[in-house]
Every structure is written in structure tokens, then in C-alpha cells.
Short mmCIF file of C-alpha atoms and ligand atoms in Angstrom, two decimals:
data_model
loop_
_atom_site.label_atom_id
_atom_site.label_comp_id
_atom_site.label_asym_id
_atom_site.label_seq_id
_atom_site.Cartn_x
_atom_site.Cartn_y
_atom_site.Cartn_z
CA UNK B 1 -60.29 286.19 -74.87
CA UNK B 2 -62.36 284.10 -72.43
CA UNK B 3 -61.50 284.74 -68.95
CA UNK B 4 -61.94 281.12 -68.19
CA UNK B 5 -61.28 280.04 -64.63
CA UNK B 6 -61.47 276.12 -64.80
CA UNK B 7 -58.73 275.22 -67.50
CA UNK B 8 -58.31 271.11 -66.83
CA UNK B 9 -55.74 270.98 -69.60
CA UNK B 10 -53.33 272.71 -67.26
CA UNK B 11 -52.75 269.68 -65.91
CA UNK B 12 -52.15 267.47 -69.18
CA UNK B 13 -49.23 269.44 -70.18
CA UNK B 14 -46.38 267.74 -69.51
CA UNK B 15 -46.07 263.97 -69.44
CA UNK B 16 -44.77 264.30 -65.54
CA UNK B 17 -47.88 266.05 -64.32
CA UNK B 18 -50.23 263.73 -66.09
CA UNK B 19 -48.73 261.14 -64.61
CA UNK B 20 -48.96 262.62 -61.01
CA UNK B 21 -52.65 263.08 -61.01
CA UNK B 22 -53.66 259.40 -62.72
CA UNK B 23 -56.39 258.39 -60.89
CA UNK B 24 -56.07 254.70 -62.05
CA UNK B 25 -52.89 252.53 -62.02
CA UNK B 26 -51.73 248.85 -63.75
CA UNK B 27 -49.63 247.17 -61.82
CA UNK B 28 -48.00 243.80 -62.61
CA UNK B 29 -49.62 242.46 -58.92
CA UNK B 30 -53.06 243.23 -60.49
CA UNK B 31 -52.33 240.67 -63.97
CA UNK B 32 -52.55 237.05 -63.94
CA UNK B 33 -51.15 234.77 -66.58
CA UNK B 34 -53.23 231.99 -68.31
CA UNK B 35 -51.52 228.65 -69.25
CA UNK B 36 -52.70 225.58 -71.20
CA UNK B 37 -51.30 222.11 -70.07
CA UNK B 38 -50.97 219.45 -72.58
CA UNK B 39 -49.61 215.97 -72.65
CA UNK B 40 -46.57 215.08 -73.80
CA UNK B 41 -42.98 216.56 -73.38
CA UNK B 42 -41.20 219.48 -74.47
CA UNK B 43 -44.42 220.58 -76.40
CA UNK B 44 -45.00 224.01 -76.98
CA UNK B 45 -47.84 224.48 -79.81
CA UNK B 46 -49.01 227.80 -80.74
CA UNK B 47 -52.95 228.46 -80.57
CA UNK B 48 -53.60 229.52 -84.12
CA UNK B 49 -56.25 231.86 -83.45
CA UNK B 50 -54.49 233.70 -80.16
CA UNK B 51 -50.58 234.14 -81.45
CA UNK B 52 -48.08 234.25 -78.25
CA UNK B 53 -50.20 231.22 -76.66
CA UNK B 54 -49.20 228.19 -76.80
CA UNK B 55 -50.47 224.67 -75.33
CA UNK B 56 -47.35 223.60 -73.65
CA UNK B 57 -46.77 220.26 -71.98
CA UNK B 58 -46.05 219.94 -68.20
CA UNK B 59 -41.87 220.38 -68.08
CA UNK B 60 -43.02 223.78 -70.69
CA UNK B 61 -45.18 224.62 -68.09
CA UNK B 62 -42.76 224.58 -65.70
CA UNK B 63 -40.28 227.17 -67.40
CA UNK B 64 -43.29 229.31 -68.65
CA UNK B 65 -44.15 229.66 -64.46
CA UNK B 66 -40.50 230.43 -63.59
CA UNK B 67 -40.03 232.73 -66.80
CA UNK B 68 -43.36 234.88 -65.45
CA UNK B 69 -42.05 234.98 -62.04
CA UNK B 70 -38.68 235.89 -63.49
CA UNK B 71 -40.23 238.68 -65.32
CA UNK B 72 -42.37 240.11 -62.17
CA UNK B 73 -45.68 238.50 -62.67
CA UNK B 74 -46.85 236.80 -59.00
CA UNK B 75 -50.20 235.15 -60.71
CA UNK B 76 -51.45 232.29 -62.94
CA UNK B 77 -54.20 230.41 -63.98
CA UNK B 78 -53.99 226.57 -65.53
CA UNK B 79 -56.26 225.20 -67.85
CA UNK B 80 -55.81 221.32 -68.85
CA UNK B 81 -55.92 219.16 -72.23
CA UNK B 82 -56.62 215.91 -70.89
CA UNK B 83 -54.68 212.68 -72.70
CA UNK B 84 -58.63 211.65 -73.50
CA UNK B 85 -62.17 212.62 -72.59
CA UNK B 86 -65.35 210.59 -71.14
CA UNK B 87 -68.88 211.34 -70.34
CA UNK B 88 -68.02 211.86 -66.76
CA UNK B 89 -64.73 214.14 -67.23
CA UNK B 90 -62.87 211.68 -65.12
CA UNK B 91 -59.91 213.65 -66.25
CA UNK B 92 -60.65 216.88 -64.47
CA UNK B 93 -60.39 215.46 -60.81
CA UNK B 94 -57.75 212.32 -61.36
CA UNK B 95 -54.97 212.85 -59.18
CA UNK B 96 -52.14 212.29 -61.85
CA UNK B 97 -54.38 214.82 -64.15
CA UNK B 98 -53.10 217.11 -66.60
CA UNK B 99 -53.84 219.74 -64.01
CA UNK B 100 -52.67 218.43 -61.30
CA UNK B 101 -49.58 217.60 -62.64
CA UNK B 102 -49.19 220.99 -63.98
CA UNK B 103 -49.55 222.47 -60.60
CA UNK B 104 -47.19 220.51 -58.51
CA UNK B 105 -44.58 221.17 -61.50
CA UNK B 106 -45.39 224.63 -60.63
CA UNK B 107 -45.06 224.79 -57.30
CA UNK B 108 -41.68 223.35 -57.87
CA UNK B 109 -40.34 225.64 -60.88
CA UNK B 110 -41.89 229.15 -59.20
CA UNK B 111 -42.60 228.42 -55.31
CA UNK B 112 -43.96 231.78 -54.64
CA UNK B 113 -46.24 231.75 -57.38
CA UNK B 114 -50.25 232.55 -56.53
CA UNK B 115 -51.61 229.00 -58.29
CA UNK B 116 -55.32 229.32 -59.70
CA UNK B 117 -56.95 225.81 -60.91
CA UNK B 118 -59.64 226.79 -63.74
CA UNK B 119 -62.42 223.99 -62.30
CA UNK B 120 -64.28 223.10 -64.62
CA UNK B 121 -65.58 219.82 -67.08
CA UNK B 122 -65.74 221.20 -70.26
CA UNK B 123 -62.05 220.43 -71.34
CA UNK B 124 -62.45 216.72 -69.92
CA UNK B 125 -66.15 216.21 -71.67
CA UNK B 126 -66.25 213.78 -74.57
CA UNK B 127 -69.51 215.85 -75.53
CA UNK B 128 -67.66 219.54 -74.52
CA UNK B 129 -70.39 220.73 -72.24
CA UNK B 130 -69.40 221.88 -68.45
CA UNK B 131 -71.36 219.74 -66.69
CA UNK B 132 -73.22 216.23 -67.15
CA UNK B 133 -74.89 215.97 -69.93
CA UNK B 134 -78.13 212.91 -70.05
CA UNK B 135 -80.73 212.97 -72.77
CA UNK B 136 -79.06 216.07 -74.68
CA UNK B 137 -79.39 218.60 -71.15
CA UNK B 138 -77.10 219.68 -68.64
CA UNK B 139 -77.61 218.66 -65.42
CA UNK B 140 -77.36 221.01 -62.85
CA UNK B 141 -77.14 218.99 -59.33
CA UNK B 142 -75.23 216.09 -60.71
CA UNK B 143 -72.29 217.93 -62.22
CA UNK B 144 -71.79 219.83 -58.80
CA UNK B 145 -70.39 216.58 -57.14
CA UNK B 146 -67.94 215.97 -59.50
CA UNK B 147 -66.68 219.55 -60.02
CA UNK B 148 -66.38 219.67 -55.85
CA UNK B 149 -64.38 216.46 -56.60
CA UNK B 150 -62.20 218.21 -59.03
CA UNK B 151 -61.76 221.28 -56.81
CA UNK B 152 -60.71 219.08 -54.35
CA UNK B 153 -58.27 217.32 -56.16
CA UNK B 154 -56.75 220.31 -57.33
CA UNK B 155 -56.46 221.67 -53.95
CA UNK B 156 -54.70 218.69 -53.30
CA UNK B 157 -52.18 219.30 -55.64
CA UNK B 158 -51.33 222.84 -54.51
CA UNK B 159 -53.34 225.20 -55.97
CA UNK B 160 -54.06 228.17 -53.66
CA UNK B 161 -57.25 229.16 -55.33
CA UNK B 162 -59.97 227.32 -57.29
CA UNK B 163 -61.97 228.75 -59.80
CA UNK B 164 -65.09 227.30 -60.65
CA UNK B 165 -66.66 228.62 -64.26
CA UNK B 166 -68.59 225.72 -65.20
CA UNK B 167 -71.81 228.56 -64.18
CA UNK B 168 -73.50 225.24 -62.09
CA UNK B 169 -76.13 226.77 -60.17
CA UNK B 170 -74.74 226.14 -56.05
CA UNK B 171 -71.24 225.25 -57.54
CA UNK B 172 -69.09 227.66 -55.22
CA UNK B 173 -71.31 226.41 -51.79
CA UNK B 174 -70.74 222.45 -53.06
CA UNK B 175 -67.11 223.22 -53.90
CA UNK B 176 -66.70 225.55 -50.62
CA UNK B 177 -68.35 222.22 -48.21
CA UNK B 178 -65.80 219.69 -49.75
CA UNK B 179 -63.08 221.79 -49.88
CA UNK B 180 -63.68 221.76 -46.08
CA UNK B 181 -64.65 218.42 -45.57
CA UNK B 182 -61.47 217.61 -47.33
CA UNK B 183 -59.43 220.14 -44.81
CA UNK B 184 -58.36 222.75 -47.29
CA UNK B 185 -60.24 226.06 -45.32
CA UNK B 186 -57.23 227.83 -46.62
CA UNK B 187 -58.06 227.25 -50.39
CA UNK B 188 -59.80 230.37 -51.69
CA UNK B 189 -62.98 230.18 -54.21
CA UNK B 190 -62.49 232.48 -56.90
CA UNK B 191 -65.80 232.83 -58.56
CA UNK B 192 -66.72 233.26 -62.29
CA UNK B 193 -69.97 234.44 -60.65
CA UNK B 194 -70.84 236.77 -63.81
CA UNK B 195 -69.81 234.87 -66.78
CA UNK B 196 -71.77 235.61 -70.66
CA UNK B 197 -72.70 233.40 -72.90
CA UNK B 198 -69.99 235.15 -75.62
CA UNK B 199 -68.75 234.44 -79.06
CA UNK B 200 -65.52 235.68 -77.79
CA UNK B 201 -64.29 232.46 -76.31
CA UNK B 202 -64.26 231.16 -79.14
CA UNK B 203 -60.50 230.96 -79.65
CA UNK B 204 -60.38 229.76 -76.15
CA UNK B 205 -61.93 226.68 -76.97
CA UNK B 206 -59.36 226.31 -79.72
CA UNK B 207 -56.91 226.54 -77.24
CA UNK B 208 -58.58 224.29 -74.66
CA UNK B 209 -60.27 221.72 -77.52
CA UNK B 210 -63.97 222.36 -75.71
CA UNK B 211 -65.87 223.43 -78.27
CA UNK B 212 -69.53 222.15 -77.59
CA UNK B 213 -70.59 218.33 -79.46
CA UNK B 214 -73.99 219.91 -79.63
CA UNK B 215 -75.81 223.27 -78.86
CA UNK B 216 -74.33 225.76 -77.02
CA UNK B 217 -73.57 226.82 -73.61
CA UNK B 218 -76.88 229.28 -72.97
CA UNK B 219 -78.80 226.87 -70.71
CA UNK B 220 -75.97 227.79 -68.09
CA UNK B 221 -74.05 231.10 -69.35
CA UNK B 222 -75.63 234.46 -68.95
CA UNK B 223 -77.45 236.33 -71.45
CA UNK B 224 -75.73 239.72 -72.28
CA UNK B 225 -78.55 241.79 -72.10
CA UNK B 226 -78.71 241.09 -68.16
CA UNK B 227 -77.46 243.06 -65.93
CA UNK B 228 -79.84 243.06 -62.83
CA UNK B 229 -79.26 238.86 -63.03
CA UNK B 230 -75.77 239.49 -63.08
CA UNK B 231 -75.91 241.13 -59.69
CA UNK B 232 -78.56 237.81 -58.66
CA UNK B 233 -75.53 235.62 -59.77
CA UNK B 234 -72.88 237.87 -57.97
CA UNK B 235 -75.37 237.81 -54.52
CA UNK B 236 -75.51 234.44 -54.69
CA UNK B 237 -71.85 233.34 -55.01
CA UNK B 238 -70.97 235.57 -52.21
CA UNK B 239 -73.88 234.35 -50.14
CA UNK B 240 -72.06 230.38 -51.25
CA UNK B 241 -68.48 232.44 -49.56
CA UNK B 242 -66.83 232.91 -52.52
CA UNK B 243 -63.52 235.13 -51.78
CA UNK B 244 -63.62 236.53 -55.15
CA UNK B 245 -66.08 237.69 -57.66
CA UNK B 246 -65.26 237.58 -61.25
CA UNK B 247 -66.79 239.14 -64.29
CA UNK B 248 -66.01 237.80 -67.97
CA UNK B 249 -65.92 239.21 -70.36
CA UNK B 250 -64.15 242.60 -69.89
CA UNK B 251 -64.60 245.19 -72.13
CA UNK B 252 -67.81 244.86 -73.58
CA UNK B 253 -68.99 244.21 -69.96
CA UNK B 254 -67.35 247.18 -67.75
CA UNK B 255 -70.83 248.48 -67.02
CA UNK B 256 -70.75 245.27 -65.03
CA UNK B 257 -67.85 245.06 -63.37
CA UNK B 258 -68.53 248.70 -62.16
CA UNK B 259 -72.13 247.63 -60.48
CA UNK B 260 -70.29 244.62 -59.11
CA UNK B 261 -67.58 247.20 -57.97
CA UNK B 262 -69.96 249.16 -56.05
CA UNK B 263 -72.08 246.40 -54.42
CA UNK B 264 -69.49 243.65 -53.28
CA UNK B 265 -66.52 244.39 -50.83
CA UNK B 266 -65.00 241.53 -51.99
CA UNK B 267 -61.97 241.62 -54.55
CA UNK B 268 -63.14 241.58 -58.05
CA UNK B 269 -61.36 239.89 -61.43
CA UNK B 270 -62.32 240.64 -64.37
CA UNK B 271 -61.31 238.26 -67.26
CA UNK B 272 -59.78 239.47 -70.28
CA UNK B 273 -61.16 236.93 -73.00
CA UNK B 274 -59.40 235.08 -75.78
CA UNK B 275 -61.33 236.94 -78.20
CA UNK B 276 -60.99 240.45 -76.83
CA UNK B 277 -57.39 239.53 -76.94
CA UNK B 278 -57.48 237.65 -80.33
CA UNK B 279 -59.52 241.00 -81.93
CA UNK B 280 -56.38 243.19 -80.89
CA UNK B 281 -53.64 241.09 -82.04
CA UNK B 282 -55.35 240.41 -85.67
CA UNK B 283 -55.61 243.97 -85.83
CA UNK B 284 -52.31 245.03 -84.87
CA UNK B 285 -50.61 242.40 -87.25
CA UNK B 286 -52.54 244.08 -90.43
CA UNK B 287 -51.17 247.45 -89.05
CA UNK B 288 -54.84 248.89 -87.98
CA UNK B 289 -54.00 249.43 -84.54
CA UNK B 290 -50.95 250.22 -82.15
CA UNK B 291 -50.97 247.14 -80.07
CA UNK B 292 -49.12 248.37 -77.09
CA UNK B 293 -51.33 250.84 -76.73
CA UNK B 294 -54.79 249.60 -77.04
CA UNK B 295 -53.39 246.80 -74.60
CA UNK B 296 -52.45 249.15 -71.97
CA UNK B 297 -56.24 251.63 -72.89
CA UNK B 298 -58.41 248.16 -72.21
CA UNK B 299 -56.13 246.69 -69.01
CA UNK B 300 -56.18 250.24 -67.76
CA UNK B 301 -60.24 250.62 -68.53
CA UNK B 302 -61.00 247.61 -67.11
CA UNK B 303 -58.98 248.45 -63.40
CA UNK B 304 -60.82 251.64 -63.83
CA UNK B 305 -63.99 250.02 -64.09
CA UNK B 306 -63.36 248.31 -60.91
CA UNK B 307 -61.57 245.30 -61.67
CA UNK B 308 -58.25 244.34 -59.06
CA UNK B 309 -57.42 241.36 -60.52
CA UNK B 310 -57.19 241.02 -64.32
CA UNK B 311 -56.56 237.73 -66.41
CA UNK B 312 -55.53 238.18 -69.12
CA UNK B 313 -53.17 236.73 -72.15
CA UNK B 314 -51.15 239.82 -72.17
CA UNK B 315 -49.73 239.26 -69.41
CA UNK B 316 -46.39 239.28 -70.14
CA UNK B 317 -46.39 241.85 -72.55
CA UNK B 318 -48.19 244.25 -70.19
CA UNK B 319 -45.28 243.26 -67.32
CA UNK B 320 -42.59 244.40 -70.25
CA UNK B 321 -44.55 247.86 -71.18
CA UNK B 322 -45.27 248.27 -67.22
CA UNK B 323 -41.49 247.92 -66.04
CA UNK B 324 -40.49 250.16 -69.37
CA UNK B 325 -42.65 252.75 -68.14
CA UNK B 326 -43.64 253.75 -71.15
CA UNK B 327 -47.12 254.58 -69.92
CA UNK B 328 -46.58 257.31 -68.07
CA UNK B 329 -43.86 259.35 -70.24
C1 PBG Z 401 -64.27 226.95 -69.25
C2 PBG Z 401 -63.75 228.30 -69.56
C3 PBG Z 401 -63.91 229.05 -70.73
C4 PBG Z 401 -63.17 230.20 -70.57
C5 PBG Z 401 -62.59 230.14 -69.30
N1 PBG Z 401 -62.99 228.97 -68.68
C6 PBG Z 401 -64.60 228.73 -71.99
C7 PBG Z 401 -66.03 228.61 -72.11
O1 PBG Z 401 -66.82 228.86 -71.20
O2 PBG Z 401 -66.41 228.19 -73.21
C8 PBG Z 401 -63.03 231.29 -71.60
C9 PBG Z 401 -61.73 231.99 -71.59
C10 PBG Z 401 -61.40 232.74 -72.82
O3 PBG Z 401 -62.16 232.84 -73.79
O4 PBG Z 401 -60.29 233.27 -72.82
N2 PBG Z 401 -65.56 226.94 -68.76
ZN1 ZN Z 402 -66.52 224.91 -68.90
#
């Protein structure tokens, strides 16, 4: 017999023990709920490619809020369908917008509730793109104006945090001076400083009807390969006073979201994608995977990886296994 001194499977013996000495821990204050807003009433359409997500019209949206606050999640993040779409995305920043309609409905339904506006064009673009588009490119400096303008107006219908993802260079500094100009200091800037150009939004954009007219979205997106830009795209959106730093993708990307980790002091989200969610659903419903399970592996991997803020469609499903403690027995 070895006379082995270090035996670390001492302490994985009993469900009780392993639980005591788990260095990293899901809570339902660390998920945030994505929602779609649609036109229309009593709507509730199910994204055929991401099953459990539905585009749901404002008075939906409403009981969807107060149904995730009723089951313990604080969090959300709204995304709009626009009645119809223009060059200029005038539907992103009109006052009586999808979005902002969605967020005063609920601020009514769930007061408490943290409210994050997704700003971006892409959703109100005729041509799909998230910024303006002339001659077949994206224009950098002319798209920041009007996503300022839509961060503005979303501010102005109660959101508590903006999040800009529209990857405009200078976007958080032009939405952090009108936000301030406008008087709405207290409005945080949650970044999508690190966002890849990925194939795994792509049943995002059949949720949120932005796929692309033409090309694709890699004159503004990050390539994957990069990691030292990431950290250049990170530096700058903090140096622009962004109050949080996101990274998006998760899980192929937690080699990321650990360098951001280390570098930035500020809070980091990481964003659990519609196809990293997507891949796990198709594959629990053909009986490949256990679904609970690999949820909880990649929500815990990604807080583990350095993440304090996690959006992600399984958000309510995570809240159920989380308050049935099933993790940890
Ligand atoms: C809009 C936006 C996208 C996502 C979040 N905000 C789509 C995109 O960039 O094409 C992706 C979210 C997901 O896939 O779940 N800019
Ligand atoms: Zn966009």
C-alpha cells in the first residue's frame, strides 16, 4: 500500500463536504433573464430554434417580469421587434418604441426589478446591420449619435442600465456624454466591450428578426482568434466609463472572461448565447445529454471563469434547480 499523505478525495466523499469546500457558487442574484418584445397583444410566440423563448407582446411582457421576480430572479434584459424597420432605425429611440414601452410596463408589473435596455440598431434596421449603413459599409461615427439617442430614450423610460452591443467604435463615451447631457448620471453603461463575431447568435436573430440584408457583421464584431484585442476593446470601454464589462460568448470564450477577470476591477457579465443555449436544449430533447446538468456545469464554469453577472436564457430554469438545491446534494 502507498503511504500517501495528500489524499484530495477525502474531501469528495460525501455530498455535504463537497459542498462545504465549493470554491465557486450560482446564485439566482448573479442570472439575468432575456426577453423579446413584440407588437401586438396577448402574443406569446415560441422562437423555433431556442424552445422556452418566446417573443411576447408588451402586456406578456409584463407577467413574464412579475413571474421572474415571483420566482427569485432580480435581473432582465429587453430586446425589441419593432412594428416596422427604416434605414435610420427610427424605431430603436422613439419614445412610444417597442422598448420603451416594454420597460415602463415593467417597471409597473415588477418595481424592484434591475431593467437592462439591449441598445442597439440591428433589430430596427431595414438592412439588419447595427449601425448606418451608406454605399454597402457601416459607418462608424454616424451610427454613434443615434444609438446615444436610443440610450437616451431608453433611459427615459426607466431602464436602470443600458447596454450598448452594436461594437461602434466610442459607443459607450457617446452614449455615457448624452446620457449626462440628458441628466441620467445614475443610468449605468453596461458594456458588450468583448463581443465575437459568432455563428452562435444565430438563433438570436431568429428571435430578434436581425439577420444581416447583406454580409455579415465582421467589419465591427471581433475575430475569435483575438485575445490581446479583446483586452484593447475591454481598455477602451472602461477608459469611455463603462460600469460593466461584458464578454459574449461564454463558453467557448472563458479564456477571456478570465484575462478580463484579472485586469478590470469592474463587474464582469458574461453572456450566455442563443446558440450555446440552443446546442444544449437540441441535445437534451434527443436524449444525448442531461440538461439540468450541463446547464448548471456551463453557468457554474462560466462564474468560475470570472463572470458575476450571467445572461442567460436559462434563467428560470437555473432559479428552479438553484432553490431545489439539487446542486449541492
Ligand atoms: C444585437 C445583439 C445580438 C445578441 C445580443 N445583442 C445579436 C448579434 O449581434 O447578431 C446575441 C445574443 C444571442 O445570440 O443570444 N447586437
Ligand atoms: Zn446589433
Amino acid at each position: 500500500m502507498p503511504d500517501l499523505l495528500h489524499r484530495p478525495r477525502r474531501m469528495r466523499q460525501r455530498a455535504p463536504l463537497r459542498a462545504m469546500v465549493r470554491e465557486t457558487r450560482l446564485a439566482r442574484e448573479n442570472l439575468v433573464l432575456p426577453l423579446f418584445a413584440c407588437p401586438g397583444e396577448r402574443v406569446r410566440r415560441e422562437v423555433s430554434s431556442m424552445p422556452g423563448v418566446y417573443n411576447l407582446s408588451v402586456d406578456e411582457i409584463a407577467l413574464a417580469a412579475a413571474s421572474a421576480y415571483d420566482a427569485g430572479l432580480s435581473a432582465l434584459i429587453l430586446f425589441g421587434l419593432p412594428e416596422k424597420k427604416d434605414e435610420t432605425a427610427s424605431g430603436a429611440y422613439a419614445r412610444n418604441g417597442i422598448v420603451q414601452q416594454a420597460i415602463r410596463a415593467v417597471r409597473r408589473a415588477a418595481p424592484e426589478m434591475v431593467i437592462i435596455a439591449d441598445t442597439c440598431l440591428c433589430e430596427y434596421t431595414a438592412h439588419g446591420h447595427c449601425g448606418v449603413v451608406r454605399d454597402g459599409q457601416v459607418l462608424n461615427d454616424e451610427s454613434l449619435e443615434i444609438l446615444a439617442r436610443t440610450a437616451v430614450s431608453q433611459a427615459e423610460a426607466g431602464a436602470d442600465i443600458v447596454a450598448p452591443s452594436a461594437m461602434m467604435d466610442g459607443q459607450v463615451g457617446a452614449i455615457r456624454d448624452a446620457l449626462d447631457g440628458a441628466k441620467f448620471e445614475h443610468v449605468s453603461v453596461m458594456s458588450y466591450a468583448v463581443k465575437y463575431a459568432s455563428a452562435l447568435y444565430g438563433p438570436f436573430r431568429d428571435a430578434a428578426g436581425s439577420v444581416p440584408a447583406f454580409g455579415d457583421r465582421r467589419s465591427y464584431q471581433m475575430d475569435c482568434a483575438n485575445a490581446r484585442e479583446a483586452m484593447r476593446e475591454a481598455d477602451l470601454d472602461y477608459a469611455e466609463g463603462a460600469d460593466i464589462l461584458m464578454v459574449k460568448p461564454a463558453t467557448p470564450y472563458l479564456d477571456i472572461l478570465r484575462q478580463v477577470r484579472d485586469r478590470f476591477d469592474l463587474p464582469l457579465a458574461a453572456y450566455q448565447v442563443s446558440g450555446e443555449y440552443a446546442m444544449i436544449k437540441a441535445a437534451a430533447e434527443r436524449g444525448f445529454l442531461d440538461e439540468e446538468r450541463v446547464m448548471l456545469e456551463t453557468l457554474t464554469s462560466i462564474r468560475r471563469a470570472g463572470a458575476d453577472i450571467i445572461i442567460t436564457y436559462y434563467a428560470h430554469q437555473a432559479v428552479r434547480a438553484l432553490s431545489s438545491g439539487s446542486q449541492n446534494r
